[in-house]
Short mmCIF file of C-alpha atoms in Angstrom, two decimals:
data_model
loop_
_atom_site.label_atom_id
_atom_site.label_comp_id
_atom_site.label_asym_id
_atom_site.label_seq_id
_atom_site.Cartn_x
_atom_site.Cartn_y
_atom_site.Cartn_z
CA UNK A 23 0.54 -83.46 28.66
CA UNK A 24 0.05 -86.77 30.52
CA UNK A 25 -0.32 -89.05 27.52
CA UNK A 26 2.33 -87.44 25.40
CA UNK A 27 5.71 -85.83 25.81
CA UNK A 28 4.53 -82.94 23.71
CA UNK A 29 1.96 -80.24 23.84
CA UNK A 30 -0.90 -81.08 21.50
CA UNK A 31 -2.92 -78.27 19.99
CA UNK A 32 -5.98 -80.17 18.91
CA UNK A 33 -9.11 -78.95 17.27
CA UNK A 34 -12.01 -80.96 18.69
CA UNK A 35 -14.94 -78.66 18.03
CA UNK A 36 -18.51 -78.80 19.30
CA UNK A 37 -21.39 -77.76 17.14
CA UNK A 38 -24.48 -76.15 18.54
CA UNK A 39 -27.62 -75.04 16.78
CA UNK A 40 -27.96 -71.30 16.27
CA UNK A 41 -31.16 -69.56 17.27
CA UNK A 42 -32.64 -66.86 15.00
CA UNK A 43 -31.65 -63.31 15.89
CA UNK A 44 -34.73 -61.47 17.23
CA UNK A 45 -35.90 -58.43 15.31
CA UNK A 46 -34.20 -55.35 16.70
CA UNK A 47 -31.53 -57.32 18.52
CA UNK A 48 -27.96 -56.01 18.28
CA UNK A 49 -25.70 -58.02 15.96
CA UNK A 50 -22.39 -59.06 17.41
CA UNK A 51 -19.38 -57.34 15.82
CA UNK A 52 -17.68 -60.75 15.80
CA UNK A 53 -20.54 -62.20 13.72
CA UNK A 54 -20.43 -59.28 11.28
CA UNK A 55 -16.69 -59.68 10.93
CA UNK A 56 -17.14 -63.45 10.39
CA UNK A 57 -19.68 -62.90 7.61
CA UNK A 58 -17.52 -60.30 5.86
CA UNK A 59 -14.33 -62.36 6.14
CA UNK A 60 -15.91 -65.56 4.84
CA UNK A 61 -17.21 -63.68 1.83
CA UNK A 62 -13.75 -62.21 1.15
CA UNK A 63 -11.86 -65.48 1.91
CA UNK A 64 -9.88 -63.86 4.68
CA UNK A 65 -9.28 -64.65 8.35
CA UNK A 66 -12.25 -64.82 10.68
CA UNK A 67 -11.86 -64.03 14.35
CA UNK A 68 -14.18 -66.85 15.48
CA UNK A 69 -13.49 -70.36 14.12
CA UNK A 70 -15.63 -71.91 11.43
CA UNK A 71 -17.30 -74.87 13.14
CA UNK A 72 -19.54 -75.76 10.22
CA UNK A 73 -17.41 -78.73 8.97
CA UNK A 74 -17.66 -80.75 12.18
CA UNK A 75 -19.12 -84.23 12.58
CA UNK A 76 -19.77 -87.24 10.36
CA UNK A 77 -19.02 -86.30 6.72
CA UNK A 78 -18.61 -82.70 7.70
CA UNK A 79 -22.27 -82.47 8.82
CA UNK A 80 -23.40 -82.61 5.19
CA UNK A 81 -24.94 -86.09 5.40
CA UNK A 82 -26.86 -87.82 8.24
CA UNK A 83 -25.33 -90.71 10.09
CA UNK A 84 -26.41 -93.75 8.07
CA UNK A 85 -28.21 -96.87 9.17
CA UNK A 86 -26.12 -99.24 7.07
CA UNK A 87 -27.59 -102.38 5.52
CA UNK A 88 -24.38 -104.41 5.25
CA UNK A 89 -24.04 -108.17 5.81
CA UNK A 90 -24.98 -109.13 9.40
CA UNK A 91 -22.40 -110.96 11.51
CA UNK A 92 -24.40 -112.10 14.53
CA UNK A 93 -21.99 -112.80 17.44
CA UNK A 94 -24.13 -115.75 18.58
CA UNK A 95 -23.34 -117.49 15.31
CA UNK A 96 -19.68 -117.38 16.33
CA UNK A 97 -20.07 -118.78 19.80
CA UNK A 98 -21.16 -115.86 21.95
CA UNK A 99 -23.92 -116.81 24.46
CA UNK A 100 -25.72 -113.96 26.24
CA UNK A 101 -26.45 -114.13 29.98
CA UNK A 102 -24.37 -117.23 30.72
CA UNK A 103 -21.80 -115.42 32.83
CA UNK A 104 -18.90 -116.59 30.63
CA UNK A 105 -16.58 -114.57 28.47
CA UNK A 106 -17.71 -113.83 24.93
CA UNK A 107 -14.53 -111.96 23.93
CA UNK A 108 -13.11 -114.61 21.63
CA UNK A 109 -16.40 -115.13 19.85
CA UNK A 110 -16.88 -111.35 19.34
CA UNK A 111 -13.35 -111.07 17.86
CA UNK A 112 -14.04 -113.91 15.39
CA UNK A 113 -17.23 -112.14 14.20
CA UNK A 114 -15.30 -108.93 13.75
CA UNK A 115 -12.55 -110.73 11.81
CA UNK A 116 -15.15 -112.22 9.47
CA UNK A 117 -16.69 -108.82 8.82
CA UNK A 118 -13.28 -107.33 8.04
CA UNK A 119 -12.51 -110.19 5.58
CA UNK A 120 -15.91 -109.51 3.96
CA UNK A 121 -14.89 -105.84 3.43
CA UNK A 122 -17.85 -104.54 5.45
CA UNK A 123 -20.35 -105.78 7.95
CA UNK A 124 -22.61 -105.19 10.97
CA UNK A 125 -21.36 -107.09 14.03
CA UNK A 126 -24.76 -107.65 15.65
CA UNK A 127 -25.43 -108.24 19.36
CA UNK A 128 -28.91 -109.63 20.21
CA UNK A 129 -30.57 -108.77 23.50
CA UNK A 130 -28.79 -109.87 26.65
CA UNK A 131 -25.50 -109.44 28.49
CA UNK A 132 -22.26 -110.36 26.72
CA UNK A 133 -19.06 -110.46 28.76
CA UNK A 134 -16.18 -108.66 27.03
CA UNK A 135 -13.56 -109.08 29.80
CA UNK A 136 -14.02 -111.76 32.44
CA UNK A 137 -11.98 -113.04 35.35
CA UNK A 138 -11.64 -116.55 33.92
CA UNK A 139 -9.47 -115.36 31.08
CA UNK A 140 -5.74 -115.93 31.50
CA UNK A 141 -3.07 -113.27 30.94
CA UNK A 142 -2.08 -111.88 28.58
CA UNK A 143 -5.45 -112.39 26.82
CA UNK A 144 -7.28 -110.86 29.78
CA UNK A 145 -5.50 -107.55 28.98
CA UNK A 146 -6.01 -107.67 25.18
CA UNK A 147 -8.82 -105.49 23.95
CA UNK A 148 -11.35 -106.45 21.32
CA UNK A 149 -10.11 -104.76 18.18
CA UNK A 150 -11.48 -103.50 14.88
CA UNK A 151 -8.75 -102.61 12.37
CA UNK A 152 -10.79 -102.39 9.14
CA UNK A 153 -13.08 -99.86 7.61
CA UNK A 154 -16.87 -100.36 7.20
CA UNK A 155 -17.48 -102.27 10.39
CA UNK A 156 -20.39 -101.30 12.67
CA UNK A 157 -21.27 -102.67 16.14
CA UNK A 158 -25.05 -102.75 16.45
CA UNK A 159 -26.94 -103.83 19.53
CA UNK A 160 -30.61 -104.28 20.28
CA UNK A 161 -30.97 -101.05 22.26
CA UNK A 162 -29.24 -99.44 25.22
CA UNK A 163 -32.18 -99.56 27.59
CA UNK A 164 -34.05 -102.33 29.39
CA UNK A 165 -34.30 -105.47 27.29
CA UNK A 166 -31.49 -104.35 25.04
CA UNK A 167 -27.81 -105.28 24.67
CA UNK A 168 -25.17 -104.99 27.39
CA UNK A 169 -21.41 -105.44 26.81
CA UNK A 170 -20.12 -106.12 30.27
CA UNK A 171 -16.53 -105.59 31.47
CA UNK A 172 -16.46 -107.66 34.63
CA UNK A 173 -12.71 -107.61 35.17
CA UNK A 174 -10.44 -104.60 34.99
CA UNK A 175 -7.65 -104.11 32.40
CA UNK A 176 -4.04 -104.05 33.62
CA UNK A 177 -1.68 -101.20 33.27
CA UNK A 178 0.87 -101.68 30.44
CA UNK A 179 3.25 -99.45 32.40
CA UNK A 180 2.88 -99.64 36.20
CA UNK A 181 4.22 -96.11 36.64
CA UNK A 182 1.85 -94.56 34.08
CA UNK A 183 -1.66 -94.74 35.47
CA UNK A 184 -3.42 -93.96 32.17
CA UNK A 185 -1.97 -96.88 30.26
CA UNK A 186 -4.61 -99.57 30.89
CA UNK A 187 -6.14 -100.16 27.41
CA UNK A 188 -9.83 -99.68 26.68
CA UNK A 189 -11.83 -102.89 26.36
CA UNK A 190 -12.79 -102.20 22.78
CA UNK A 191 -10.52 -100.49 20.24
CA UNK A 192 -11.33 -99.24 16.76
CA UNK A 193 -7.81 -98.55 15.43
CA UNK A 194 -6.70 -97.45 11.96
CA UNK A 195 -3.12 -97.67 10.68
CA UNK A 196 -2.60 -93.91 10.92
CA UNK A 197 0.78 -94.36 9.38
CA UNK A 198 2.92 -91.33 8.82
CA UNK A 199 4.74 -92.72 5.80
CA UNK A 200 7.59 -91.09 3.95
CA UNK A 201 4.89 -89.25 1.93
CA UNK A 202 5.30 -85.71 3.19
CA UNK A 203 6.13 -82.23 1.85
CA UNK A 204 7.22 -79.09 3.59
CA UNK A 205 5.02 -76.05 3.59
CA UNK A 206 6.66 -73.22 1.64
CA UNK A 207 4.07 -70.44 1.87
CA UNK A 208 2.24 -68.63 4.66
CA UNK A 209 -1.51 -69.35 5.18
CA UNK A 210 -3.99 -67.42 7.22
CA UNK A 211 -5.97 -69.40 9.81
CA UNK A 212 -9.63 -70.08 8.88
CA UNK A 213 -8.77 -70.24 5.16
CA UNK A 214 -8.51 -73.51 3.25
CA UNK A 215 -5.19 -73.71 1.35
CA UNK A 216 -1.51 -74.32 1.94
CA UNK A 217 1.39 -74.38 -0.53
CA UNK A 218 3.92 -77.18 -0.30
CA UNK A 219 7.21 -77.89 -2.05
CA UNK A 220 5.78 -80.85 -3.98
CA UNK A 221 2.06 -81.60 -4.09
CA UNK A 222 2.42 -84.34 -6.74
CA UNK A 223 2.51 -87.02 -3.98
CA UNK A 224 -1.07 -86.14 -2.91
CA UNK A 225 -4.42 -86.32 -4.63
CA UNK A 226 -7.98 -85.18 -3.96
CA UNK A 227 -9.62 -87.50 -1.45
CA UNK A 228 -6.52 -88.12 0.66
CA UNK A 229 -6.53 -87.58 4.38
CA UNK A 230 -3.48 -85.66 5.57
CA UNK A 231 -2.01 -84.20 8.72
CA UNK A 232 -1.09 -80.56 8.69
CA UNK A 233 1.83 -80.86 11.09
CA UNK A 234 4.12 -78.54 13.02
CA UNK A 235 6.87 -79.50 15.38
CA UNK A 236 8.60 -76.48 16.89
CA UNK A 237 10.97 -76.71 19.89
CA UNK A 238 12.11 -73.07 19.80
CA UNK A 239 11.68 -71.04 22.94
CA UNK A 240 9.68 -68.55 20.95
CA UNK A 241 7.15 -71.13 19.94
CA UNK A 242 6.81 -72.42 23.47
CA UNK A 243 6.36 -68.90 24.79
CA UNK A 244 3.74 -68.14 22.15
CA UNK A 245 1.78 -71.32 22.96
CA UNK A 246 1.09 -70.27 26.53
CA UNK A 247 0.65 -66.49 26.00
CA UNK A 248 -0.41 -64.41 27.94
CA UNK A 249 1.19 -66.59 30.67
CA UNK A 250 4.88 -66.99 31.31
CA UNK A 251 6.58 -70.35 30.77
CA UNK A 252 7.00 -72.16 34.08
CA UNK A 253 10.29 -73.99 34.54
CA UNK A 254 8.37 -77.02 35.90
CA UNK A 255 6.75 -77.55 32.43
CA UNK A 256 9.69 -79.73 31.34
CA UNK A 257 7.72 -81.72 28.77
CA UNK A 258 6.71 -78.58 26.90
CA UNK A 259 10.09 -76.92 27.25
CA UNK A 260 12.09 -79.97 26.14
CA UNK A 261 9.74 -81.32 23.43
CA UNK A 262 8.20 -78.13 22.07
CA UNK A 263 4.90 -77.48 20.42
CA UNK A 264 3.17 -80.15 18.23
CA UNK A 265 0.23 -79.25 16.02
CA UNK A 266 -1.65 -81.96 14.18
CA UNK A 267 -4.70 -80.97 12.17
CA UNK A 268 -6.41 -83.66 10.15
CA UNK A 269 -7.76 -82.56 6.77
CA UNK A 270 -9.36 -83.95 3.70
CA UNK A 271 -7.73 -82.85 0.45
CA UNK A 272 -10.42 -81.25 -1.69
CA UNK A 273 -8.33 -80.24 -4.74
CA UNK A 274 -4.76 -79.54 -5.89
CA UNK A 275 -3.62 -76.76 -8.16
CA UNK A 276 0.11 -76.90 -8.84
CA UNK A 277 1.67 -77.08 -5.36
CA UNK A 278 -1.32 -75.54 -3.68
CA UNK A 279 -3.40 -77.98 -1.65
CA UNK A 280 -6.95 -76.95 -0.86
CA UNK A 281 -8.64 -78.65 2.12
CA UNK A 282 -12.29 -79.41 2.49
CA UNK A 283 -12.21 -77.73 5.91
CA UNK A 284 -10.60 -74.51 7.11
CA UNK A 285 -7.26 -74.66 8.84
CA UNK A 286 -7.30 -73.47 12.42
CA UNK A 287 -3.68 -72.37 12.89
CA UNK A 288 -1.64 -69.56 11.40
CA UNK A 289 0.79 -71.40 9.14
CA UNK A 290 4.24 -69.97 8.42
CA UNK A 291 6.84 -70.87 5.81
CA UNK A 292 9.41 -71.30 8.58
CA UNK A 293 10.46 -74.89 7.93
CA UNK A 294 8.42 -76.20 10.88
CA UNK A 295 5.23 -77.07 8.93
CA UNK A 296 4.54 -79.99 6.67
CA UNK A 297 1.73 -81.94 5.08
CA UNK A 298 1.88 -85.71 5.79
CA UNK A 299 -0.20 -88.47 4.23
CA UNK A 300 -2.48 -90.11 6.79
CA UNK A 301 -4.10 -93.55 6.67
CA UNK A 302 -7.30 -93.83 8.76
CA UNK A 303 -10.14 -96.34 8.83
CA UNK A 304 -13.49 -94.94 7.74
CA UNK A 305 -17.23 -95.56 8.17
CA UNK A 306 -17.06 -97.41 11.48
CA UNK A 307 -19.71 -97.03 14.16
CA UNK A 308 -21.14 -98.18 17.44
CA UNK A 309 -24.87 -97.93 18.01
CA UNK A 310 -27.72 -99.09 20.30
CA UNK A 311 -25.54 -100.70 22.98
CA UNK A 312 -25.20 -100.36 26.76
CA UNK A 313 -21.63 -100.64 27.98
CA UNK A 314 -21.53 -101.77 31.62
CA UNK A 315 -18.37 -101.80 33.67
CA UNK A 316 -17.68 -103.14 37.16
CA UNK A 317 -16.11 -100.02 38.72
CA UNK A 318 -17.52 -99.66 42.24
CA UNK A 319 -14.81 -97.80 44.23
CA UNK A 320 -14.82 -94.15 45.12
CA UNK A 321 -12.69 -92.32 42.59
CA UNK A 322 -9.35 -90.84 43.64
CA UNK A 323 -7.34 -89.22 40.91
CA UNK A 324 -3.96 -90.87 40.14
CA UNK A 325 -4.58 -93.59 42.70
CA UNK A 326 -4.24 -97.35 42.66
CA UNK A 327 -5.24 -100.45 44.67
CA UNK A 328 -3.89 -103.99 44.40
CA UNK A 329 -5.88 -106.81 42.72
CA UNK A 330 -5.70 -110.46 43.74
CA UNK A 331 -2.61 -110.88 41.54
CA UNK A 332 -0.81 -108.04 43.31
CA UNK A 333 -1.08 -105.76 40.26
CA UNK A 334 -1.93 -102.06 40.43
CA UNK A 335 -5.49 -101.30 39.48
CA UNK A 336 -5.64 -97.72 38.25
CA UNK A 337 -8.49 -95.38 39.27
CA UNK A 338 -7.67 -93.50 36.05
CA UNK A 339 -8.01 -96.23 33.44
CA UNK A 340 -8.60 -99.78 34.68
CA UNK A 341 -12.21 -99.76 33.47
CA UNK A 342 -12.15 -97.86 30.19
CA UNK A 343 -14.79 -98.84 27.65
CA UNK A 344 -14.42 -97.68 24.03
CA UNK A 345 -11.64 -96.09 22.04
CA UNK A 346 -11.50 -94.75 18.47
CA UNK A 347 -8.00 -93.95 17.12
CA UNK A 348 -7.05 -92.95 13.54
CA UNK A 349 -10.70 -92.92 12.50
CA UNK A 350 -12.60 -90.57 10.21
CA UNK A 351 -16.27 -90.19 9.11
CA UNK A 352 -17.55 -92.40 11.89
CA UNK A 353 -20.00 -92.38 14.82
CA UNK A 354 -20.99 -93.49 18.27
CA UNK A 355 -24.71 -93.07 18.94
CA UNK A 356 -27.66 -94.25 21.06
CA UNK A 357 -25.38 -95.80 23.73
CA UNK A 358 -25.33 -95.90 27.49
CA UNK A 359 -22.19 -96.16 29.65
CA UNK A 360 -22.41 -97.42 33.31
CA UNK A 361 -19.72 -97.81 35.97
CA UNK A 362 -16.51 -96.93 34.09
CA UNK A 363 -13.32 -94.95 34.86
CA UNK A 364 -13.57 -93.61 31.31
CA UNK A 365 -16.37 -94.16 28.80
CA UNK A 366 -15.18 -92.98 25.39
CA UNK A 367 -12.00 -91.65 23.88
CA UNK A 368 -11.65 -90.39 20.31
CA UNK A 369 -7.97 -89.94 19.49
CA UNK A 370 -6.18 -88.61 16.37
CA UNK A 371 -9.40 -88.73 14.41
CA UNK A 372 -11.60 -86.42 12.37
CA UNK A 373 -15.24 -86.00 11.64
CA UNK A 374 -16.51 -88.37 14.29
CA UNK A 375 -20.01 -87.77 15.73
CA UNK A 376 -20.82 -88.85 19.28
CA UNK A 377 -24.53 -88.24 19.85
CA UNK A 378 -27.50 -89.42 21.93
CA UNK A 379 -25.37 -90.76 24.82
CA UNK A 380 -26.30 -91.52 28.44
CA UNK A 381 -23.52 -91.48 31.01
CA UNK A 382 -24.81 -93.38 34.08
CA UNK A 383 -22.14 -93.44 36.73
CA UNK A 384 -20.65 -91.45 39.56
CA UNK A 385 -17.61 -89.18 39.27
CA UNK A 386 -14.58 -90.89 37.79
CA UNK A 387 -11.61 -90.05 35.57
CA UNK A 388 -13.29 -89.21 32.25
CA UNK A 389 -16.57 -89.51 30.46
CA UNK A 390 -15.81 -88.53 26.88
CA UNK A 391 -12.64 -87.08 25.38
CA UNK A 392 -11.50 -85.91 21.94
CA UNK A 393 -7.68 -86.14 22.03
CA UNK A 394 -5.53 -84.78 19.15
CA UNK A 395 -8.66 -84.72 17.00
CA UNK A 396 -10.14 -82.39 14.43
CA UNK A 397 -13.69 -81.49 13.48
CA UNK A 398 -15.35 -83.96 15.81
CA UNK A 399 -18.70 -83.22 17.48
CA UNK A 400 -20.32 -84.39 20.68
CA UNK A 401 -23.91 -83.55 21.55
CA UNK A 402 -27.21 -84.67 23.10
CA UNK A 403 -25.25 -86.28 25.95
CA UNK A 404 -27.05 -86.78 29.25
#
């Protein structure tokens, strides 16, 4: 894949409401098998989508009442045409020191990346690295809050056109520490448990990666079945298959770890699977904000043009708005995105809900993506 030297088998699932079955209608054999298999605790043919979204869909997205950190109290001035990036970052830092907080944006336009900023600051995103921080605006429509990216972001690697950072990053540690144990028993997909060599290093409530790295030709061939492996797919052939499923540990019995959610891969005790402790940030959100970029060109995939400094401006990523990475139990809601290459990216995250979104721009590289993510949900997107 473009952003990785490995194939990623990610599980970003989308949840849709189910309509009642009319009287006399034929029941799908797949549904009948699903009901029977769930009752018996065996493999279902269709995946179990019912654990997707914020807190597995069991609780509504909250409207938190944490301490307010108004960006105007830290020097941000709406509608003055000057950059507010530094003031916004100070407000975020104060919320993180507090342990929680709502970073509040009153009505008006706040510039989050302006031409007057000097490198390298101009290419540094606004960052949130702590849990329990919510961006809240005053609405995404007329009279509400706009976060304006006037100037593009630069590529961090001139030869890789997807490497311009998003203007706002919510990033957890996501560390893959030495805390890991190999899987020593087979597990059927769509069931909830795996057996590891030593489960004593984990406890209920931990977030973990169910991980597989397999470079064997057999694994590569299986991953693309029923197609044949093409010799031009050098990344897949050389680096093999990578599976990362994020899971919440529900309970532990001996060396058996039971997850809150079903696993979505067939797990084999072949030495290629392990469970790795994962460290995300939690309970972060973005709500009631319009994100406005300054992308006006006609999109051409994998193309560039030169800015006034002679740097490549990427059609793929120069104006990218919002990124969540290593995040769980979080949300983006009631937001509008206008004039971007890419609006939202949710990467290596789990149980993130993206709902009630308006995408207001012509064709470009991406609108919303779930990359390497598990049990996330996107819906009510216009």
